[in-house]
Tab-separated table of C-alpha atoms in Angstrom:
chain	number	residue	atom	x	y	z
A	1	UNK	CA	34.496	-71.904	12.006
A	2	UNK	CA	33.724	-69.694	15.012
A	3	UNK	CA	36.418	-67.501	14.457
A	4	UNK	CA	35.096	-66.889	10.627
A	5	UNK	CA	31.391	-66.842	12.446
A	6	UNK	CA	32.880	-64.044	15.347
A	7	UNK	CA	34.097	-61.877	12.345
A	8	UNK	CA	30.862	-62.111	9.729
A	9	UNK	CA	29.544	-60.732	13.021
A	10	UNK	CA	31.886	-57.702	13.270
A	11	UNK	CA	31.061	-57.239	9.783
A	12	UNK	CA	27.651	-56.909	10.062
A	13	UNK	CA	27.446	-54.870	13.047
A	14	UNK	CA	29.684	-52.617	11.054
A	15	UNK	CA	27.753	-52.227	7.968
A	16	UNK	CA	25.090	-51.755	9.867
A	17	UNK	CA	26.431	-48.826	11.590
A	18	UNK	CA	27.589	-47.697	8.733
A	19	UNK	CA	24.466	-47.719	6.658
A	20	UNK	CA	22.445	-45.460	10.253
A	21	UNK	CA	25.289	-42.837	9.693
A	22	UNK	CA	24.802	-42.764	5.863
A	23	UNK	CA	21.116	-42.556	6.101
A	24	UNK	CA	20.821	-39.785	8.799
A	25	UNK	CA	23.032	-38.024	6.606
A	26	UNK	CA	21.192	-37.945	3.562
A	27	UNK	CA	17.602	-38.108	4.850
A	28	UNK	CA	18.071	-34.157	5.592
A	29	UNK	CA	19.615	-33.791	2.141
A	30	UNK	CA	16.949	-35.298	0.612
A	31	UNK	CA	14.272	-33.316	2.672
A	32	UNK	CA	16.757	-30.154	1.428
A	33	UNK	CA	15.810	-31.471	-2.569
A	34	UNK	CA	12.513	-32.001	-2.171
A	35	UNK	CA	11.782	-28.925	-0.809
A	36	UNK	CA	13.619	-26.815	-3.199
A	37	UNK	CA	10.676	-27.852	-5.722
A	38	UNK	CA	7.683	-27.098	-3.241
A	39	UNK	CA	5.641	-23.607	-3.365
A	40	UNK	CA	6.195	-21.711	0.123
A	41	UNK	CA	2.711	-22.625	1.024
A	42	UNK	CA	3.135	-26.336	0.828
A	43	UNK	CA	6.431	-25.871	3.023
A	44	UNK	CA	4.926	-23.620	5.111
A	45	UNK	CA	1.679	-26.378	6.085
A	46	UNK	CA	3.208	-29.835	5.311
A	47	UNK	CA	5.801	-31.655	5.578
A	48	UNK	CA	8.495	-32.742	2.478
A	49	UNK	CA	8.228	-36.460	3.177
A	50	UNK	CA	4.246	-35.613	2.118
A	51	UNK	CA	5.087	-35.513	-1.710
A	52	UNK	CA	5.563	-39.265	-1.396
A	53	UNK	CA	2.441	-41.868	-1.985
A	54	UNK	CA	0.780	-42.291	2.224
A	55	UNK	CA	-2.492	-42.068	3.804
A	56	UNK	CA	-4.251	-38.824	4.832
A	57	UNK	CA	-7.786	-37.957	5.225
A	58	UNK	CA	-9.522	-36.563	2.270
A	59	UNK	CA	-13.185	-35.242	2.276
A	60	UNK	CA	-15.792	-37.794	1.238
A	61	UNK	CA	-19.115	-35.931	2.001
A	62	UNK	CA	-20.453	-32.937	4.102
A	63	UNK	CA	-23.411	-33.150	6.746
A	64	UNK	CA	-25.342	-29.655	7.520
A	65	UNK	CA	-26.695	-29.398	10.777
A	66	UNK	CA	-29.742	-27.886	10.784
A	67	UNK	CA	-29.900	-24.147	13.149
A	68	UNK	CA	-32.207	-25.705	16.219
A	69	UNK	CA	-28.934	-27.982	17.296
A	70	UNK	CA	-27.116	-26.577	20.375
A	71	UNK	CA	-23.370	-26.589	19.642
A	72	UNK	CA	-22.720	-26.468	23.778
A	73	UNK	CA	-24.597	-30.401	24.406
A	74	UNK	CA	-23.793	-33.660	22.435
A	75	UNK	CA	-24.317	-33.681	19.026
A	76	UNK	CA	-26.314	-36.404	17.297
A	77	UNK	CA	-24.585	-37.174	14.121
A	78	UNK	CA	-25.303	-40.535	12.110
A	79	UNK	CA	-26.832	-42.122	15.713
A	80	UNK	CA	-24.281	-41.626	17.745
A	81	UNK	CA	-23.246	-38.164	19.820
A	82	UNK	CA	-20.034	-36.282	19.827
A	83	UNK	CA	-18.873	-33.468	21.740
A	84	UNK	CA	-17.668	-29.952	20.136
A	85	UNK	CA	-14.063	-30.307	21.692
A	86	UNK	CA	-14.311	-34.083	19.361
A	87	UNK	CA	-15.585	-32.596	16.194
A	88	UNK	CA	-12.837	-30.128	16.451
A	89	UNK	CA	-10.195	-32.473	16.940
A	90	UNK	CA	-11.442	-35.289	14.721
A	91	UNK	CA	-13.123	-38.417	15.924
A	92	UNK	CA	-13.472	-41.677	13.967
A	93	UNK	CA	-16.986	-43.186	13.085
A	94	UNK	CA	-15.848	-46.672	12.006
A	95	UNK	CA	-14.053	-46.544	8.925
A	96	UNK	CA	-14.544	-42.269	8.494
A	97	UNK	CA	-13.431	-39.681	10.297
A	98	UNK	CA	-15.413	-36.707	11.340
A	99	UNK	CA	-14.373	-33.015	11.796
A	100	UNK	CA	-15.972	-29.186	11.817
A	101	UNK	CA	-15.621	-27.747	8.091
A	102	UNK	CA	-17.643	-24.820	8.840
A	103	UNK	CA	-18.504	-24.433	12.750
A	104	UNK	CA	-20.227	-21.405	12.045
A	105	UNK	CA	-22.247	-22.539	8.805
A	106	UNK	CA	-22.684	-25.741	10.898
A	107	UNK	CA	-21.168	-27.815	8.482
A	108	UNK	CA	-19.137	-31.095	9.044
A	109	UNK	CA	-16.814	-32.764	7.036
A	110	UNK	CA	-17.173	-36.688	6.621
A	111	UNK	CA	-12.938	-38.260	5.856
A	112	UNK	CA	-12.338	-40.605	3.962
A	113	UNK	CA	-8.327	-42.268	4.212
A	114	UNK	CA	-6.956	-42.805	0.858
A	115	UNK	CA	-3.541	-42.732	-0.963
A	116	UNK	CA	-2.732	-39.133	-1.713
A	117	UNK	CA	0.701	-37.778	-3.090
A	118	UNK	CA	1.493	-33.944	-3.507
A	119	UNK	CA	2.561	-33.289	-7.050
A	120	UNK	CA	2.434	-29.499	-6.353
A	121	UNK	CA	6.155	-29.670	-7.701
A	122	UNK	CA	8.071	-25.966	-9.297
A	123	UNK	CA	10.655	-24.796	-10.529
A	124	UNK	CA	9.787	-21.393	-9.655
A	125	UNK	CA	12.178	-21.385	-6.522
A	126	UNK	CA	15.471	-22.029	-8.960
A	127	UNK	CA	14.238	-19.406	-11.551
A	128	UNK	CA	13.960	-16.891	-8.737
A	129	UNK	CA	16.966	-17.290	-7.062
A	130	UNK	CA	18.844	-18.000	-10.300
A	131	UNK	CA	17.605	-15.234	-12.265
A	132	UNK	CA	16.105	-13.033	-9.589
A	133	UNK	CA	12.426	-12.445	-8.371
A	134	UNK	CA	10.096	-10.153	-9.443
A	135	UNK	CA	8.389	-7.629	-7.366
A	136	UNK	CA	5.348	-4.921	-7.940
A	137	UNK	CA	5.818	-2.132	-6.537
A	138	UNK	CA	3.051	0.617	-5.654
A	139	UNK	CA	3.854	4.434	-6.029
A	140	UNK	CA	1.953	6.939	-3.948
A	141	UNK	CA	-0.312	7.795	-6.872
A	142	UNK	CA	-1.313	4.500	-6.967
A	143	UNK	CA	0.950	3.289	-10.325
A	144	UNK	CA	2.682	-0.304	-10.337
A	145	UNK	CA	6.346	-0.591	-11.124
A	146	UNK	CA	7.854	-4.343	-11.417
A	147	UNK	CA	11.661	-5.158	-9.895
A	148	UNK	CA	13.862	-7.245	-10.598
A	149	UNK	CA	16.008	-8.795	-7.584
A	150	UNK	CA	19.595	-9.826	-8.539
A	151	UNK	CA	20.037	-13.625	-8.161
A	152	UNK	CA	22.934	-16.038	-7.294
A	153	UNK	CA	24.511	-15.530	-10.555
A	154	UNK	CA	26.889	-13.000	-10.281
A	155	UNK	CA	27.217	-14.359	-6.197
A	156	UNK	CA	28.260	-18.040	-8.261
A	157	UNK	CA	31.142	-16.368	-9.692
A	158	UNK	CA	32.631	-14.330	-7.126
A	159	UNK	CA	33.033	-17.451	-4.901
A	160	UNK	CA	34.185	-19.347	-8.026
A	161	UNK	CA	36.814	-16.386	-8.457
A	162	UNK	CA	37.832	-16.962	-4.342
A	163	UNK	CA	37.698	-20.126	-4.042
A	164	UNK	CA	40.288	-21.467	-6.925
A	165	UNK	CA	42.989	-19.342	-6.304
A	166	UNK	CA	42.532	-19.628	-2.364
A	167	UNK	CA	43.106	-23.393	-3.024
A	168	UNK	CA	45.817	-23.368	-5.386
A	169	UNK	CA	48.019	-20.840	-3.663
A	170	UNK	CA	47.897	-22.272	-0.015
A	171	UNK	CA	48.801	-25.718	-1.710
A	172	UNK	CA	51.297	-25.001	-3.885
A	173	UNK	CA	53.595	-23.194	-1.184
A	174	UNK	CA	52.469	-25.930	1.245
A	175	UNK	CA	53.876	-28.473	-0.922
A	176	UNK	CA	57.349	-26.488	-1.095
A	177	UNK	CA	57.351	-26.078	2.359
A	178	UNK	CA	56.444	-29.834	3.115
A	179	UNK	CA	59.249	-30.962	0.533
A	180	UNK	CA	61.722	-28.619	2.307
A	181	UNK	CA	60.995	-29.921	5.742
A	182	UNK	CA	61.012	-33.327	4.872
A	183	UNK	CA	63.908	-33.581	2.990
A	184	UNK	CA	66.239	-30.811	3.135
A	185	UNK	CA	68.396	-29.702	5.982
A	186	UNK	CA	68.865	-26.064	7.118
A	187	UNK	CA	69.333	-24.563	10.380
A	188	UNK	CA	66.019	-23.476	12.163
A	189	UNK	CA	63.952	-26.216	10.245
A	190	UNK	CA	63.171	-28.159	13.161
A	191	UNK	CA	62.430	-25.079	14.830
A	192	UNK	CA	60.172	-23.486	12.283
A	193	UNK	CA	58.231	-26.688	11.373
A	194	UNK	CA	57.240	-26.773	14.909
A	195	UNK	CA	55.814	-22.783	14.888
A	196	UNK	CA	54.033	-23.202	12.001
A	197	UNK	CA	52.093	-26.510	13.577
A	198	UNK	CA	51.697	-24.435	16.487
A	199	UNK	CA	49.738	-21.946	14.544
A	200	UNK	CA	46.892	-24.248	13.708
A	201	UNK	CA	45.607	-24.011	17.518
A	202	UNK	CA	45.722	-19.962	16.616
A	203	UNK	CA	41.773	-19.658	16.160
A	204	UNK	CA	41.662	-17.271	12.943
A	205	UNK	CA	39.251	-15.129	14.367
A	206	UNK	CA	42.209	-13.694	16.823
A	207	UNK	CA	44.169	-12.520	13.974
A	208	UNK	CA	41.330	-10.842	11.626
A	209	UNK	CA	41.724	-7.479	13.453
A	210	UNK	CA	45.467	-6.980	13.027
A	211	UNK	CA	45.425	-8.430	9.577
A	212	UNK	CA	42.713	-5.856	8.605
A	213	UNK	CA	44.172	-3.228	9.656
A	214	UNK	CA	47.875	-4.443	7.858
A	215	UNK	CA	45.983	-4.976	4.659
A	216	UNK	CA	43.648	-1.453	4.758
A	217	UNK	CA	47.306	0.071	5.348
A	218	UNK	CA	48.567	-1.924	2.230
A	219	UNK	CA	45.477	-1.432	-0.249
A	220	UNK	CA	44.541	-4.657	-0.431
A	221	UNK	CA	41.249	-4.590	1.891
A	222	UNK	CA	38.609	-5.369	-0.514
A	223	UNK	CA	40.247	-7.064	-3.377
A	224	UNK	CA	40.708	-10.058	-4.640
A	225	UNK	CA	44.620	-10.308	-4.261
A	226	UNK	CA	43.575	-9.864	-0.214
A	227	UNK	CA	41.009	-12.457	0.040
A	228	UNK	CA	43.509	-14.527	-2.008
A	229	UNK	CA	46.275	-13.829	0.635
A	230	UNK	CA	43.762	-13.907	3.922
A	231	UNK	CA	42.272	-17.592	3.044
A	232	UNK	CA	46.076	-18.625	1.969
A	233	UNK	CA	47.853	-17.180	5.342
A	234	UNK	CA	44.229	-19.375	7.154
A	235	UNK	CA	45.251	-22.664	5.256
A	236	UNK	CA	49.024	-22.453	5.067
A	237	UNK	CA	49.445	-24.550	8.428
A	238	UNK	CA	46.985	-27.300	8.225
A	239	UNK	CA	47.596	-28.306	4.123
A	240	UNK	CA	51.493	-27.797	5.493
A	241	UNK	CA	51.317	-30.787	7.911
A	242	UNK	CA	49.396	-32.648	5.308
A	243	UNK	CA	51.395	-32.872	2.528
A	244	UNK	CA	54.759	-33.104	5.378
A	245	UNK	CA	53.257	-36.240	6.842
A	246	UNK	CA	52.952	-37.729	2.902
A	247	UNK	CA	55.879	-36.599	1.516
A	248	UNK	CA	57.903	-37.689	4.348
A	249	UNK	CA	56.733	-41.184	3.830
A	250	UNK	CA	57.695	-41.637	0.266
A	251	UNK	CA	61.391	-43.929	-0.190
A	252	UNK	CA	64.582	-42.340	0.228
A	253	UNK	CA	65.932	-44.418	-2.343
A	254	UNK	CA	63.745	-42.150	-4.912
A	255	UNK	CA	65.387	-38.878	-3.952
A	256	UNK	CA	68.880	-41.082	-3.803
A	257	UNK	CA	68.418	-42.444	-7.453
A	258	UNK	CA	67.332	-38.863	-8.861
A	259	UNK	CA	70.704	-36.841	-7.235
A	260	UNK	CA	72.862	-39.201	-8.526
A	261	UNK	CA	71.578	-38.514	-11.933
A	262	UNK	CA	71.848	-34.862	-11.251
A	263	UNK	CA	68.641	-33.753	-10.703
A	264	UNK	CA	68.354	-30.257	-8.556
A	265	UNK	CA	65.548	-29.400	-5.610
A	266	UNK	CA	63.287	-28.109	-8.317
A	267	UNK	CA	63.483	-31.003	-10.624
A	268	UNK	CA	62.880	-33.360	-8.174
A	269	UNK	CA	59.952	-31.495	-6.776
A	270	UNK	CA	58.214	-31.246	-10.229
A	271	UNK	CA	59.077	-34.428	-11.891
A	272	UNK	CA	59.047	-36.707	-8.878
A	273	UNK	CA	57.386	-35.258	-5.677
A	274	UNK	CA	54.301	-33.603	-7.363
A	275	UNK	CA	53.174	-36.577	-9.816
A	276	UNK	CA	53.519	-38.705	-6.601
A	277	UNK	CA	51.501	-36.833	-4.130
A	278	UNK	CA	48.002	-36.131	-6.226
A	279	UNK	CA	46.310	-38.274	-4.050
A	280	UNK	CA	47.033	-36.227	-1.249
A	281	UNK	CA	46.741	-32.999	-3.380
A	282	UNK	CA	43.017	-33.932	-4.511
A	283	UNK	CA	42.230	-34.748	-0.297
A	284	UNK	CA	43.738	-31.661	0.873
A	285	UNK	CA	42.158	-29.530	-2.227
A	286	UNK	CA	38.771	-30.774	-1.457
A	287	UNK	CA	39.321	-29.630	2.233
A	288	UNK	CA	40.410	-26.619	1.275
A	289	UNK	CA	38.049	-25.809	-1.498
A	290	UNK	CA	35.101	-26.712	1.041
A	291	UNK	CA	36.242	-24.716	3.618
A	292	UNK	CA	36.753	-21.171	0.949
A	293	UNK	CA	33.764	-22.251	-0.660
A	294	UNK	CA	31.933	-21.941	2.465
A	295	UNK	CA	33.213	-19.417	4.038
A	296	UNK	CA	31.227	-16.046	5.341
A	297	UNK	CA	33.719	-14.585	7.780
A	298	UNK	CA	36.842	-13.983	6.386
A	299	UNK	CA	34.861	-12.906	3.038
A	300	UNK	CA	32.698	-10.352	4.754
A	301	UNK	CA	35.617	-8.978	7.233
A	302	UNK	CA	38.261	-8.563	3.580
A	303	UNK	CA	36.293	-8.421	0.714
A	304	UNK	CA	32.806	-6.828	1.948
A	305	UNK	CA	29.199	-7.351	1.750
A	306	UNK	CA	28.471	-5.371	-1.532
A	307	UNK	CA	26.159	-6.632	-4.179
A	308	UNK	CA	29.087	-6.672	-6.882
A	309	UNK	CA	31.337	-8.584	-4.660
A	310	UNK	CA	28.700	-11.015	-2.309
A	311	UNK	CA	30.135	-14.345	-2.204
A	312	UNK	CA	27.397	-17.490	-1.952
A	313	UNK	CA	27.012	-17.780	1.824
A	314	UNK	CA	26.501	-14.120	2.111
A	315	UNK	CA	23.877	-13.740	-0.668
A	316	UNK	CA	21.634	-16.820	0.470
A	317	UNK	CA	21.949	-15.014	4.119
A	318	UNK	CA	20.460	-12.359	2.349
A	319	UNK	CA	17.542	-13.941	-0.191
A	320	UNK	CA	15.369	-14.209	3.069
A	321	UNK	CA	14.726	-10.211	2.966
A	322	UNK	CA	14.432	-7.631	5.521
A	323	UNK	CA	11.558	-9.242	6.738
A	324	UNK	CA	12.300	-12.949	6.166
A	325	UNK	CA	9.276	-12.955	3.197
A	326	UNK	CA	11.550	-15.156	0.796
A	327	UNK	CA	12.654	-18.205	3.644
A	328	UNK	CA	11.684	-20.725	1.392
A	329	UNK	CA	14.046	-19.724	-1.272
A	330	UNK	CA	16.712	-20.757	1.139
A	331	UNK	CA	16.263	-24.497	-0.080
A	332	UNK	CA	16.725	-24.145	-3.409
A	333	UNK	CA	19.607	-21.642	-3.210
A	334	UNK	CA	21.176	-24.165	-0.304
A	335	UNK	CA	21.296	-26.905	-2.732
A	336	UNK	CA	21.915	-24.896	-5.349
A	337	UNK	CA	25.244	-23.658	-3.477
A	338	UNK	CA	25.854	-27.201	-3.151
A	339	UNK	CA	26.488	-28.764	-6.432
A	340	UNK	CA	30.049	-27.535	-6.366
A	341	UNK	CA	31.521	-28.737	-3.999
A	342	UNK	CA	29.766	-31.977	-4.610
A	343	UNK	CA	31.104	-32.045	-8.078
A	344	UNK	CA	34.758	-31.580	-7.136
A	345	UNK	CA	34.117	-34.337	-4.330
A	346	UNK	CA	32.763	-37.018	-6.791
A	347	UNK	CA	35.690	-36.016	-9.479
A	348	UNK	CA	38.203	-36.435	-7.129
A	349	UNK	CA	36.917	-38.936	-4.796
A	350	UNK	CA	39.516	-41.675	-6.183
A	351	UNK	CA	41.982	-39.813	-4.620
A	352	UNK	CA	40.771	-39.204	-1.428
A	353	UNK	CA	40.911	-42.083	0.651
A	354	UNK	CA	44.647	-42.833	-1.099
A	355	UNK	CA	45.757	-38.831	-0.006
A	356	UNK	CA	43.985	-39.685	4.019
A	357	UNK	CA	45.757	-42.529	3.888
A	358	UNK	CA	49.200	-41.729	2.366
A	359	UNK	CA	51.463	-41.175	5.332
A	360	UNK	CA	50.057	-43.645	8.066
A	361	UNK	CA	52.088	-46.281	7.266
A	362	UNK	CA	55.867	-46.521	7.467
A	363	UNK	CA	57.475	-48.842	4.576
């Protein structure tokens, strides 16, 4: 009995922790949706928890002080005095609250608390960063013009273009490379496996310079086929030792079975190998996917920072203007940037635990 006492314990203390990490994750992404759907001037005075039902002070009734009262002594309002410094801060009278509306006009405002929820909710923010916003411009002669600003459309697409390939390439070659380590034997392959781990302490940022200038000798700076092959080369070592520590792992006796029936390399890598690791495949993707999808370096330094060919995380750098005027589009097109890689999480989520898992035990 205490030992089953001892571990409901344990298990509560881990739940527990468990359910603190989960919420201080997704309190900011919920502050991130809600505030997607607010006007700039709500985000800019209030907080996002404030659309939900709580008490605030709302204006009940309005006393005018007539012009003979001197603003510098105590002032007499309802029987009792009050300094200036009080009435501009705020200072209870029983169950109200008073406070300067108008110090000048000598008005002050009598509060009220009461239930109050903000249901100043738009969809303006999406349509404008969707679609693009709309701006009126002035000529010197006084005319108005109205502009169009390019939204995340064409931005959605680009990344979409990157971002599949750049995870398909990297783990396709990984997986012939982690079959061929694991289960072939050539000379060097002990020797190899260990440079190519060794490259995953390289910080990418070292190589970008003499890659550059390899693929602006080449033709391939600015195109697709070099973004393709940059974010491949990045992700070659680290989905490498993934799928090597899973395919390792899988039964001899498989392999065994498969040459005796005369199956070659290839067949054994298609029809066994591959239907077998798509746990790991759907972890690793995800990883990989997140990590293109995200990207702003290696995008900007090989494919550029035009408007026909802005990736995601470049054009929501760029929504806030030369001036920062358009910040609070940055919530919507956040979330908006979002939904991907969300979607190919929850899709492929079955997977992912079996593909961390596949590998870190023997038998």
């Amino acid at each position: 009995m205490a030992g089953r006492k001892r571990k409901k314990g344990k298990k509560w203390i881990v739940n527990l922790v468990l359910g603190v990490i989960c919420l201080i994750w997704l309190i900011p992404t919920v502050g991130l949706l809600v505030s997607s759907f607010r006007p700039a001037a709500d985000i800019l005075q209030t907080g996002w928890w404030k659309v939900f039902p709580h008490q605030e002070w709302k204006a009940a009734d309005t006393i005018k002080l007539s012009k003979d009262v001197d603003l510098r002594q105590p002032i007499e309002v309802k029987g009792k005095t009050y300094t200036d410094d009080q009435l501009k801060a705020g200072v209870k009278a029983g169950d109200d609250r008073l406070i300067w509306e108008n110090r000048r006009n000598r008005e002050i405002s009598v509060q009220e608390q009461g239930w109050v929820a903000s249901s100043t909710l738009t969809l303006d923010n999406y349509k404008n960063v969707i679609s693009g916003k709309e701006y009126t411009l002035k000529g010197a002669d006084g005319s108005e013009t109205k502009e169009k600003g390019t939204g995340l459309s064409q931005a959605f697409w680009n990344t979409l273009t990157i971002a599949i390939p750049a995870t398909v390439i990297p783990i396709l070659i990984a997986s012939f490379a982690a079959y061929a380590f694991a289960w072939l034997r050539f000379p060097g392959r002990k020797t190899l496996f260990v440079v190519i781990i060794a490259m995953l302490v390289v910080p990418l940022q070292v190589a970008l310079i003499p890659v550059l200038k390899d693929f602006t000798s080449l033709g391939l700076n600015g195109s697709y086929l070099g973004i393709w092959l940059a974010h491949s080369a990045f992700g070659l070592p680290l989905v490498t030792y993934f799928m090597y520590n899973f395919i390792s792992q899988l039964p001899k006796d498989l392999f065994e079975s498969a040459f005796m029936d005369g199956a070659s390399h290839f067949t054994i890598f298609s029809k066994l190998i591959l239907p077998l690791s798509v746990p790991a495949l759907a972890s690793i993707g995800i990883f990989q996917f997140l990590w293109v999808w995200n990207d702003y370096l290696v995008s900007l330094i090989f494919i550029g920072n035009q408007p026909g060919v802005q990736v995601m995380s470049m054009k929501i750098a760029d929504l806030v203007g030369s001036r920062g005027n358009d910040w609070h589009l940055l919530t919507s097109a956040a979330f908006i940037s979002m939904l991907m890689p969300l979607a190919i999480f929850f899709l492929l989520q079955k997977y992912f635990v079996r593909g961390l898992m596949g590998g870190s035990v023997k038998g």
